[in-house]
Short mmCIF file of C-alpha atoms in Angstrom, two decimals:
data_model
loop_
_atom_site.label_atom_id
_atom_site.label_comp_id
_atom_site.label_asym_id
_atom_site.label_seq_id
_atom_site.Cartn_x
_atom_site.Cartn_y
_atom_site.Cartn_z
CA MET A 232 3.93 -43.50 -100.03
CA LYS A 233 7.58 -43.43 -99.49
CA LYS A 234 7.92 -41.60 -102.80
CA LEU A 235 5.23 -38.71 -101.49
CA MET A 236 6.99 -38.30 -98.50
CA PHE A 237 10.48 -37.60 -100.42
CA VAL A 238 8.87 -35.07 -102.51
CA ILE A 239 7.40 -33.40 -99.40
CA VAL A 240 10.59 -33.34 -97.73
CA ALA A 241 12.61 -32.45 -100.76
CA LEU A 242 9.92 -29.33 -101.16
CA PHE A 243 10.39 -28.30 -97.63
CA PHE A 244 14.23 -28.22 -97.63
CA LEU A 245 13.93 -26.33 -101.01
CA GLN A 246 11.77 -23.63 -99.64
CA GLY A 247 14.33 -23.01 -96.87
CA ALA A 248 16.85 -22.93 -99.51
CA ILE A 249 15.31 -20.12 -101.64
CA GLY A 250 13.67 -18.47 -98.82
CA GLN A 251 10.09 -17.49 -97.72
CA GLU A 252 8.37 -14.65 -99.86
CA MET A 253 7.90 -11.40 -97.88
CA LYS A 254 6.09 -8.23 -99.16
CA VAL A 255 7.17 -4.90 -98.04
CA ILE A 256 5.87 -1.32 -98.99
CA SER A 257 7.28 2.07 -98.83
CA PHE A 258 4.57 4.75 -98.86
CA ASN A 259 4.98 8.85 -98.68
CA ILE A 260 1.39 9.22 -97.35
CA ARG A 261 1.11 12.96 -97.75
CA TYR A 262 0.43 14.72 -94.64
CA ASN A 263 -2.99 16.08 -93.65
CA SER A 264 -2.78 19.78 -94.05
CA TRP A 265 -4.42 22.01 -91.61
CA ASN A 266 -5.79 24.21 -93.96
CA ASN A 267 -7.03 21.43 -96.75
CA ILE A 268 -4.62 22.99 -99.48
CA ASP A 269 -5.16 19.60 -101.21
CA GLY A 270 -8.96 20.10 -101.78
CA GLU A 271 -10.49 17.06 -102.96
CA ASN A 272 -7.38 15.12 -102.24
CA GLY A 273 -7.27 16.08 -98.67
CA TRP A 274 -6.50 13.15 -96.28
CA ILE A 275 -10.36 12.78 -95.61
CA TYR A 276 -11.35 12.14 -99.10
CA ARG A 277 -8.69 9.45 -99.48
CA ARG A 278 -7.80 7.58 -96.23
CA ALA A 279 -10.19 4.85 -96.67
CA ALA A 280 -8.46 4.12 -100.01
CA VAL A 281 -4.98 3.96 -97.93
CA VAL A 282 -6.72 1.41 -95.62
CA ARG A 283 -7.96 -0.82 -98.71
CA MET A 284 -4.87 -0.58 -100.11
CA VAL A 285 -3.01 -2.06 -97.22
CA ASP A 286 -5.84 -4.69 -96.67
CA GLU A 287 -5.20 -5.73 -100.44
CA GLU A 288 -1.59 -5.81 -100.52
CA ARG A 289 -1.32 -7.34 -96.82
CA PRO A 290 2.56 -6.37 -96.72
CA ALA A 291 4.62 -7.90 -93.76
CA ALA A 292 5.90 -4.19 -93.07
CA ILE A 293 5.13 -0.41 -94.34
CA GLY A 294 7.58 2.42 -94.36
CA LEU A 295 5.61 5.37 -93.93
CA GLN A 296 6.83 8.95 -94.92
CA GLU A 297 5.05 12.37 -93.80
CA ALA A 298 2.55 10.81 -91.69
CA LEU A 299 0.96 12.95 -88.86
CA ILE A 300 -0.01 11.70 -85.71
CA ASP A 301 -3.58 11.96 -86.42
CA GLN A 302 -3.16 10.04 -89.67
CA LEU A 303 -1.37 7.28 -87.57
CA ARG A 304 -4.30 7.09 -84.75
CA TYR A 305 -6.90 6.67 -87.86
CA LEU A 306 -4.62 3.97 -89.34
CA ASP A 307 -4.43 2.22 -85.99
CA SER A 308 -7.90 1.90 -85.51
CA CYS A 309 -8.47 0.70 -89.07
CA LEU A 310 -5.51 -2.09 -88.96
CA PRO A 311 -5.87 -4.25 -86.11
CA ALA A 312 -3.33 -6.60 -87.33
CA TYR A 313 -0.49 -4.12 -87.37
CA ARG A 314 1.51 -2.17 -84.93
CA ARG A 315 3.61 0.59 -85.53
CA VAL A 316 6.78 2.55 -84.21
CA GLY A 317 8.22 5.95 -85.13
CA VAL A 318 8.40 9.22 -83.36
CA GLY A 319 7.72 12.90 -84.64
CA ARG A 320 10.70 14.34 -86.32
CA ASP A 321 10.12 17.79 -84.23
CA ASP A 322 10.48 16.59 -80.85
CA GLY A 323 11.05 12.82 -80.93
CA LYS A 324 7.48 12.20 -79.44
CA GLU A 325 4.46 13.11 -81.37
CA GLU A 326 5.40 16.78 -83.12
CA GLY A 327 5.63 16.77 -86.92
CA GLU A 328 5.86 14.12 -89.57
CA PHE A 329 6.61 10.67 -88.84
CA MET A 330 8.98 8.20 -90.63
CA ALA A 331 6.67 5.52 -89.04
CA VAL A 332 6.93 1.55 -89.61
CA TYR A 333 4.12 -0.83 -89.32
CA TYR A 334 4.46 -4.35 -89.15
CA ASP A 335 2.11 -7.14 -89.11
CA THR A 336 2.11 -8.98 -85.49
CA THR A 337 1.56 -12.29 -86.94
CA ARG A 338 4.37 -12.69 -89.13
CA LEU A 339 7.19 -9.92 -87.75
CA LYS A 340 8.47 -9.04 -83.98
CA PRO A 341 10.70 -6.18 -83.59
CA THR A 342 13.72 -7.10 -81.64
CA ALA A 343 15.30 -3.65 -81.62
CA CYS A 344 14.51 -0.13 -82.74
CA SER A 345 16.35 3.14 -83.15
CA PHE A 346 15.92 6.70 -84.60
CA LYS A 347 18.62 8.73 -86.17
CA TRP A 348 18.42 12.19 -87.16
CA LEU A 349 20.08 12.93 -90.35
CA SER A 350 22.25 15.58 -89.22
CA GLU A 351 25.53 16.51 -87.57
CA HIS A 352 24.05 15.33 -84.16
CA PRO A 353 22.25 12.13 -85.10
CA ASP A 354 21.22 11.22 -81.67
CA LYS A 355 19.26 13.99 -80.86
CA VAL A 356 16.03 15.85 -82.54
CA SER A 357 18.19 18.26 -84.86
CA LEU A 358 18.23 19.88 -88.33
CA GLY A 359 21.21 18.87 -90.42
CA TRP A 360 23.25 20.90 -92.85
CA ASP A 361 21.15 22.60 -95.50
CA ALA A 362 18.21 20.64 -94.87
CA ALA A 363 14.65 22.71 -94.75
CA CYS A 364 13.13 20.31 -92.43
CA ARG A 365 14.36 17.86 -89.59
CA ARG A 366 14.85 14.26 -91.10
CA TYR A 367 15.58 11.06 -89.54
CA VAL A 368 15.78 7.12 -90.60
CA THR A 369 13.69 4.71 -88.42
CA ILE A 370 15.82 1.32 -87.97
CA VAL A 371 14.02 -1.56 -87.12
CA ARG A 372 15.32 -5.09 -86.56
CA PHE A 373 12.68 -7.87 -86.98
CA ARG A 374 12.33 -11.33 -86.58
CA ASN A 375 10.32 -13.30 -88.93
CA LEU A 376 8.09 -15.69 -86.62
CA SER A 377 7.80 -18.51 -89.38
CA SER A 378 11.47 -18.94 -90.30
CA GLY A 379 13.13 -17.30 -87.46
CA LYS A 380 15.35 -15.17 -89.82
CA VAL A 381 16.31 -11.57 -88.91
CA PHE A 382 16.56 -8.48 -90.89
CA ASP A 383 16.82 -4.68 -90.59
CA PHE A 384 14.28 -2.49 -92.20
CA MET A 385 15.01 1.19 -92.62
CA ASN A 386 12.65 3.77 -93.49
CA THR A 387 13.69 7.46 -94.23
CA HIS A 388 12.76 10.76 -95.97
CA LEU A 389 15.44 12.87 -97.33
CA ASP A 390 15.26 16.40 -97.53
CA HIS A 391 13.48 18.25 -100.38
CA VAL A 392 15.77 21.37 -100.40
CA GLY A 393 19.11 20.62 -99.11
CA LYS A 394 21.68 18.87 -101.76
CA THR A 395 24.32 18.72 -99.23
CA ALA A 396 21.63 17.44 -96.51
CA ARG A 397 20.73 14.48 -98.96
CA ALA A 398 24.34 13.66 -99.65
CA GLU A 399 25.47 13.70 -95.96
CA GLY A 400 22.25 11.92 -94.90
CA CYS A 401 23.15 8.84 -97.24
CA LYS A 402 26.49 8.54 -95.90
CA LEU A 403 25.04 8.60 -92.24
CA ILE A 404 22.47 6.21 -93.38
CA ALA A 405 25.07 3.90 -95.04
CA SER A 406 27.04 4.19 -91.56
CA LEU A 407 24.21 2.80 -89.98
CA VAL A 408 23.78 -0.36 -92.08
CA SER A 409 24.38 -3.42 -90.27
CA GLU A 410 27.04 -5.65 -91.51
CA ASP A 411 25.37 -8.73 -89.71
CA VAL A 412 22.00 -9.03 -91.40
CA PRO A 413 20.03 -8.85 -94.61
CA VAL A 414 19.01 -5.28 -94.94
CA ILE A 415 15.90 -3.15 -96.58
CA LEU A 416 16.15 0.46 -96.93
CA GLY A 417 13.18 2.29 -98.27
CA GLY A 418 11.85 5.71 -98.61
CA ASP A 419 11.32 9.14 -100.21
CA MET A 420 14.69 9.89 -101.37
CA ASN A 421 13.76 13.23 -103.17
CA SER A 422 16.26 12.26 -105.89
CA THR A 423 16.45 10.17 -108.94
CA ILE A 424 18.46 6.71 -109.08
CA ASP A 425 20.86 8.24 -111.10
CA ASP A 426 22.14 10.72 -108.41
CA THR A 427 25.68 10.24 -107.10
CA ILE A 428 24.37 10.77 -103.54
CA PHE A 429 23.64 6.86 -103.75
CA GLN A 430 27.02 5.71 -103.90
CA ALA A 431 27.30 5.76 -100.32
CA PHE A 432 24.75 3.00 -100.67
CA TYR A 433 26.38 0.91 -102.96
CA ASN A 434 29.56 1.25 -100.94
CA VAL A 435 28.16 -0.80 -98.20
CA GLY A 436 26.55 -3.65 -100.62
CA LEU A 437 22.94 -2.38 -100.97
CA GLY A 438 21.64 -2.70 -104.60
CA VAL A 439 18.91 -1.02 -106.18
CA ALA A 440 15.67 -3.25 -105.91
CA ARG A 441 13.97 -2.20 -109.26
CA ASP A 442 17.45 -3.58 -110.85
CA MET A 443 17.57 -6.73 -108.81
CA THR A 444 14.39 -8.33 -110.76
CA SER A 445 13.02 -8.83 -114.23
CA LYS A 446 9.34 -8.15 -112.83
CA THR A 447 9.71 -4.71 -111.98
CA SER A 448 8.12 -1.25 -112.76
CA ARG A 449 9.81 2.22 -113.56
CA VAL A 450 6.53 4.78 -113.18
CA ASN A 451 7.05 7.98 -111.95
CA THR A 452 6.34 7.57 -107.94
CA TYR A 453 5.42 11.34 -107.30
CA ASN A 454 2.34 11.96 -109.15
CA ALA A 455 1.51 15.27 -107.87
CA PHE A 456 -2.17 14.30 -107.59
CA GLY A 457 -1.97 14.27 -111.30
CA LYS A 458 -1.54 18.07 -111.90
CA GLY A 459 2.10 17.68 -112.87
CA GLU A 460 4.62 15.43 -114.84
CA GLY A 461 5.92 13.55 -111.61
CA SER A 462 9.19 12.03 -110.99
CA LEU A 463 10.51 8.89 -110.06
CA ILE A 464 12.19 9.60 -106.48
CA ASP A 465 10.94 6.72 -104.17
CA HIS A 466 13.05 4.03 -104.01
CA PHE A 467 14.10 0.77 -102.13
CA PHE A 468 17.44 -0.68 -101.58
CA VAL A 469 18.26 -4.47 -100.55
CA ARG A 470 21.28 -6.61 -99.40
CA GLY A 471 21.13 -10.19 -98.65
CA MET A 472 17.99 -10.91 -100.01
CA ARG A 473 16.50 -11.90 -103.68
CA VAL A 474 13.82 -9.57 -105.01
CA ASP A 475 11.07 -11.38 -106.88
CA ARG A 476 9.18 -8.39 -107.98
CA PHE A 477 9.00 -4.43 -107.73
CA ARG A 478 5.64 -2.91 -108.22
CA THR A 479 4.58 0.73 -108.28
CA LEU A 480 1.09 0.49 -106.76
CA ASP A 481 -1.06 2.75 -109.17
CA GLY A 482 -4.08 1.01 -109.40
CA ASP A 483 -7.42 1.87 -108.01
CA TYR A 484 -8.09 1.66 -104.39
CA GLY A 485 -11.15 3.74 -104.10
CA ALA A 486 -9.71 7.15 -104.55
CA ALA A 487 -8.26 8.98 -107.82
CA TYR A 488 -5.17 9.19 -105.81
CA ILE A 489 -4.41 7.74 -102.39
CA SER A 490 -1.59 10.47 -102.07
CA ASP A 491 0.77 12.60 -104.23
CA HIS A 492 3.28 9.56 -104.21
CA TYR A 493 2.44 5.94 -105.19
CA PRO A 494 3.35 3.30 -102.55
CA ILE A 495 6.25 0.93 -104.05
CA GLU A 496 6.37 -2.72 -103.30
CA ILE A 497 8.85 -5.38 -103.17
CA VAL A 498 8.66 -9.16 -102.77
CA VAL A 499 11.65 -10.59 -101.50
CA ARG A 500 12.97 -13.89 -100.08
CA LEU A 501 14.87 -13.94 -96.78
#
């Protein structure tokens, strides 16, 4: 009996030493176009599959890009265990695309949240440098309800046109990375990982999640609904955590494509 108790206690302390497993997803959900330019790949035909993906993967947190308010309200109604934070990029309220963050209320509690526009005026709704669209980063500080540990989750979408905007946006995001807690940064970066813009992230200690584990994936994340060659432009960067797995979620969730991007998923230990 004493030996069994020793093993149980040892396993308890070992789990604390290596951290608790936590799954996080980044996903460009593809906006719901008012004129249904996506045809058979329109939101109405893939929205149930998006919910199925979340139900099957059960992440602790999800960073969405391109989501419009009607899409978010649908997800709100279908994902009762989750709550979200985020604002519309065009008015700081509900207008335009959201860089929303969903979190499982049974596992995570937000203790702080901020939104910074990727521009010369980050504290207000603004267009930055040569960007075609307003862009921002969502920063949520979470406390893990089981372990009590704290980390920052940063979710962003870099501009698809402005090269200067992408480079300066990375510098701005890097300046917002906390020195005090572990960090996960994810999003649609509209750049392949060899782009020099990411040096700003490396300078503050962020590592490329794909390269931090042997259980990884380098499948193209932009799939163009199967109508093009695609590209690998969605990324996670991590600091202060062990990355156990990296996956590109290109499986069958009930629709041919749940977006023109595949979600990416990491399992980390904090």
